[in-house]
């Protein structure tokens, strides 16, 4: 019998390894940067171009600064992202202040000073820094947006910001799978080890800066093959401040229903007569085209000093309510006993109260508490706790007369921990982070699945007779309920350390480590089967009905990197090693997996092997004078598959009843898989056309190897079964073009264009098994991925006058993703996989604000999502036509599909709100 070894605690050996790594980092004073702070470097000269020695350079408002060396050069490390004034001074020279210097995480901002002739005058010279429209020193494709830029966009949370960047299509970075992105908050991962997705939803009000790296990335970042998102949160202020935002709104889409149903038989809907009986009507009796108060958001942020010396706090909270655009009418309850609700003469019991409510909804709480202290000499301490809570249900059109039969989804996520930054000298500092990331998700309707009569509620039931050959009523449920009973919990402890050292004006060395100890539990705690006309629950009856299991893998990494930056060349080179131990077992003989074949060699549990992988990274940027630059980047990026994928259905005892010659297509997990790998190449050219206009053209190629796929295993009796292994592959070729037109007068423009071709042998690990089960050819072949989208355009336009108004719009064009056509001319009616292209589509989102208050710290704003009420944007299509609106074959099921409004993109949504800010610097 196969058993998973459960190790509830951290072994002494692992704990000793972690402590040893921390001690070594503190002793080495070699370098690394955690991706949450930036650097300002430059040179101070006099009017004749001679270096000014021992000048003091300070970041105004921060206790950070440096002295110039004999060459007049300086470097200031560990600066939080933001826009600052930088001041240079020396006795005998006029002080010079450079304003508007933008510091971004993990980047170096240049500040060049020319000081006046040697005199005893004290007049100060103020110079406004010019930020170029493109960064000529970047060695790969990445975008940084600060809080002011984010506030002007029609976005609400971090994911909205990410999906506007070049190379990102619906969460897929440059054609990779969605789970190939590492999401970080303040430089520490918040990904859920279960599915490698972000466990937090970050509201825009909390964001100080967002880094989106869609190309190659430094050795510091791991557990990702396609991209990295680093959200840097705001922190407390020296003076008391209060800010907030309230808005409400909802969907408004008059005319959509009529246009959608043009040429389609009007839908049959149920209505209750005065005598209480139910009957069919051919038209809806309610106007469901506008719900203007279904969305509500209340957000408040407080920050300021605490009684402790040099200690500040930030506390923010938000409540968000969202009602989806389909409204339900409660005519039935899950426990009703109904034979035929359309026949007044048939006996039935329908107990619904007829009330209307949103079919799908979401109620969310979120917030952050952050305390920062500089009270200790040369040490900065920071504690933060971020939380999300959600309760909701996704809309399902078949439950529009029985909304209480839908399962309820609940989740809670908390990420909290301590960050320490210790200055070890004028050019070296240490970062250490200790975090706990907790995530819990449940999907069920009842805690105990019984109704008030003590009888188990059955599955949803819609078996109604057809009125005639053209009318099918089986598209709504009138009794029963969804019987999901699923749980998923992840509790991860993370230790991450790094050291940064500016060895000289050219070289900055980095080194660091990360240790992640996730505890992942998932599965169904209740299963239901029918027995003698009743519903029978099953709990913890392995192998067919196993209870949720908990797994304890170990992940670790270490890296070292050098950043060499001179006036004419920037080189970033690094090496990363990743470590993974699944701490589980697999059968020693896969031909006798359940050890049930008589006379065959005995199989026993065999420990999974420890995996280690080395990943080199290289980036080079070569500025051409002051107006242009070329760059090249190359790297190996490895990622261990998600725990939920590796361990799902990984109890091989379920194969105990596998018959000789039988083929079992149910995919078995495999905790002994190797890390997946992507080798990326990119080359680009950047050009500053004028101080307000520039572009960045990049060509990229990705060779994807060792993706999880399917292998067929044959037993000693000739039976076959499928399990996960590293067999899938793919490649992606693309071009991105980013054009940035800085504000000239009231107008600014930005355009991101992506062309890409994403090919592989399967779009998900189970696709090969599904093809084999359907009688299709399961052999590897190269076909477009489901999300392959050749052309993507994001256009942002803004019109503003400071202190008065601002208007911004984002237009998104997509050429259409892939689908598999069905044609009578093709063998078996199916064409090649994903050989068809869905229709192209266009969306526009808008934000307009009227500034209020003498200091422009308040405003009334309007947001409109899907401004032109587009019906379609990369949704489902009919396989016979490639259109979402019609099919070449008429059938009741397709007519039902056409009547389902949830097939189409969410309609126009309008929100009206007010924001304010009080206090701050006097």
PDB file of N, CA, C and O in Angstrom, residues 42-44 51-55 66-75 504-505:
ATOM      1  N   UNK A  42      26.023  58.916  -8.949  1.00  0.00           N
ATOM      2  CA  UNK A  42      26.338  59.989  -9.868  1.00  0.00           C
ATOM      3  C   UNK A  42      27.689  60.608  -9.570  1.00  0.00           C
ATOM      4  O   UNK A  42      28.555  59.988  -8.950  1.00  0.00           O
ATOM      5  N   UNK A  43      27.830  61.851  -9.993  1.00  0.00           N
ATOM      6  CA  UNK A  43      29.114  62.533  -9.871  1.00  0.00           C
ATOM      7  C   UNK A  43      28.875  64.005  -9.592  1.00  0.00           C
ATOM      8  O   UNK A  43      27.930  64.600 -10.117  1.00  0.00           O
ATOM      9  N   UNK A  44      29.743  64.592  -8.766  1.00  0.00           N
ATOM     10  CA  UNK A  44      29.685  66.014  -8.446  1.00  0.00           C
ATOM     11  C   UNK A  44      30.938  66.675  -8.999  1.00  0.00           C
ATOM     12  O   UNK A  44      32.071  66.270  -8.662  1.00  0.00           O
ATOM     13  N   UNK A  51      36.350  67.060 -10.469  1.00  0.00           N
ATOM     14  CA  UNK A  51      35.585  66.421  -9.392  1.00  0.00           C
ATOM     15  C   UNK A  51      35.641  67.227  -8.111  1.00  0.00           C
ATOM     16  O   UNK A  51      36.675  67.816  -7.775  1.00  0.00           O
ATOM     17  N   UNK A  52      34.511  67.249  -7.396  1.00  0.00           N
ATOM     18  CA  UNK A  52      34.433  67.881  -6.082  1.00  0.00           C
ATOM     19  C   UNK A  52      34.538  66.764  -5.053  1.00  0.00           C
ATOM     20  O   UNK A  52      33.673  65.895  -4.957  1.00  0.00           O
ATOM     21  N   UNK A  53      35.640  66.813  -4.274  1.00  0.00           N
ATOM     22  CA  UNK A  53      35.922  65.745  -3.325  1.00  0.00           C
ATOM     23  C   UNK A  53      35.257  66.036  -1.983  1.00  0.00           C
ATOM     24  O   UNK A  53      35.182  67.198  -1.556  1.00  0.00           O
ATOM     25  N   UNK A  54      34.776  64.983  -1.305  1.00  0.00           N
ATOM     26  CA  UNK A  54      34.190  65.064   0.031  1.00  0.00           C
ATOM     27  C   UNK A  54      32.939  65.932   0.084  1.00  0.00           C
ATOM     28  O   UNK A  54      32.596  66.476   1.140  1.00  0.00           O
ATOM     29  N   UNK A  55      32.243  66.057  -1.040  1.00  0.00           N
ATOM     30  CA  UNK A  55      30.939  66.733  -1.017  1.00  0.00           C
ATOM     31  C   UNK A  55      29.909  65.810  -0.362  1.00  0.00           C
ATOM     32  O   UNK A  55      29.986  64.584  -0.460  1.00  0.00           O
ATOM     33  N   UNK A  66      25.684  60.175   1.279  1.00  0.00           N
ATOM     34  CA  UNK A  66      27.023  59.650   1.007  1.00  0.00           C
ATOM     35  C   UNK A  66      27.963  60.815   0.753  1.00  0.00           C
ATOM     36  O   UNK A  66      27.536  61.952   0.494  1.00  0.00           O
ATOM     37  N   UNK A  67      29.271  60.537   0.825  1.00  0.00           N
ATOM     38  CA  UNK A  67      30.311  61.494   0.480  1.00  0.00           C
ATOM     39  C   UNK A  67      30.913  61.106  -0.868  1.00  0.00           C
ATOM     40  O   UNK A  67      31.027  59.913  -1.197  1.00  0.00           O
ATOM     41  N   UNK A  68      31.322  62.111  -1.619  1.00  0.00           N
ATOM     42  CA  UNK A  68      31.991  61.835  -2.894  1.00  0.00           C
ATOM     43  C   UNK A  68      33.432  61.407  -2.653  1.00  0.00           C
ATOM     44  O   UNK A  68      34.077  61.826  -1.690  1.00  0.00           O
ATOM     45  N   UNK A  69      33.929  60.548  -3.553  1.00  0.00           N
ATOM     46  CA  UNK A  69      35.313  60.076  -3.445  1.00  0.00           C
ATOM     47  C   UNK A  69      36.257  61.005  -4.214  1.00  0.00           C
ATOM     48  O   UNK A  69      35.862  62.108  -4.627  1.00  0.00           O
ATOM     49  N   UNK A  70      37.468  60.548  -4.441  1.00  0.00           N
ATOM     50  CA  UNK A  70      38.458  61.396  -5.101  1.00  0.00           C
ATOM     51  C   UNK A  70      38.108  61.682  -6.550  1.00  0.00           C
ATOM     52  O   UNK A  70      38.666  62.607  -7.154  1.00  0.00           O
ATOM     53  N   UNK A  71      37.208  60.910  -7.123  1.00  0.00           N
ATOM     54  CA  UNK A  71      36.752  61.150  -8.490  1.00  0.00           C
ATOM     55  C   UNK A  71      35.443  61.935  -8.518  1.00  0.00           C
ATOM     56  O   UNK A  71      34.872  62.147  -9.583  1.00  0.00           O
ATOM     57  N   UNK A  72      34.969  62.353  -7.329  1.00  0.00           N
ATOM     58  CA  UNK A  72      33.704  63.075  -7.253  1.00  0.00           C
ATOM     59  C   UNK A  72      32.487  62.183  -7.366  1.00  0.00           C
ATOM     60  O   UNK A  72      31.362  62.670  -7.476  1.00  0.00           O
ATOM     61  N   UNK A  73      32.667  60.871  -7.301  1.00  0.00           N
ATOM     62  CA  UNK A  73      31.562  59.929  -7.482  1.00  0.00           C
ATOM     63  C   UNK A  73      30.962  59.540  -6.133  1.00  0.00           C
ATOM     64  O   UNK A  73      31.644  59.539  -5.101  1.00  0.00           O
ATOM     65  N   UNK A  74      29.686  59.186  -6.154  1.00  0.00           N
ATOM     66  CA  UNK A  74      28.987  58.775  -4.939  1.00  0.00           C
ATOM     67  C   UNK A  74      27.945  57.716  -5.281  1.00  0.00           C
ATOM     68  O   UNK A  74      27.496  57.603  -6.434  1.00  0.00           O
ATOM     69  N   UNK A  75      27.563  56.953  -4.275  1.00  0.00           N
ATOM     70  CA  UNK A  75      26.488  55.961  -4.407  1.00  0.00           C
ATOM     71  C   UNK A  75      25.709  55.918  -3.105  1.00  0.00           C
ATOM     72  O   UNK A  75      26.302  55.802  -2.026  1.00  0.00           O
ATOM     73  N   UNK A 504      32.742  49.110  -5.754  1.00  0.00           N
ATOM     74  CA  UNK A 504      33.360  50.317  -6.305  1.00  0.00           C
ATOM     75  C   UNK A 504      32.310  50.980  -7.184  1.00  0.00           C
ATOM     76  O   UNK A 504      31.185  50.465  -7.301  1.00  0.00           O
ATOM     77  N   UNK A 505      32.608  52.122  -7.778  1.00  0.00           N
ATOM     78  CA  UNK A 505      31.570  52.788  -8.585  1.00  0.00           C
ATOM     79  C   UNK A 505      31.026  51.955  -9.730  1.00  0.00           C
ATOM     80  O   UNK A 505      29.980  52.283 -10.277  1.00  0.00           O
TER      81      UNK A 505
END
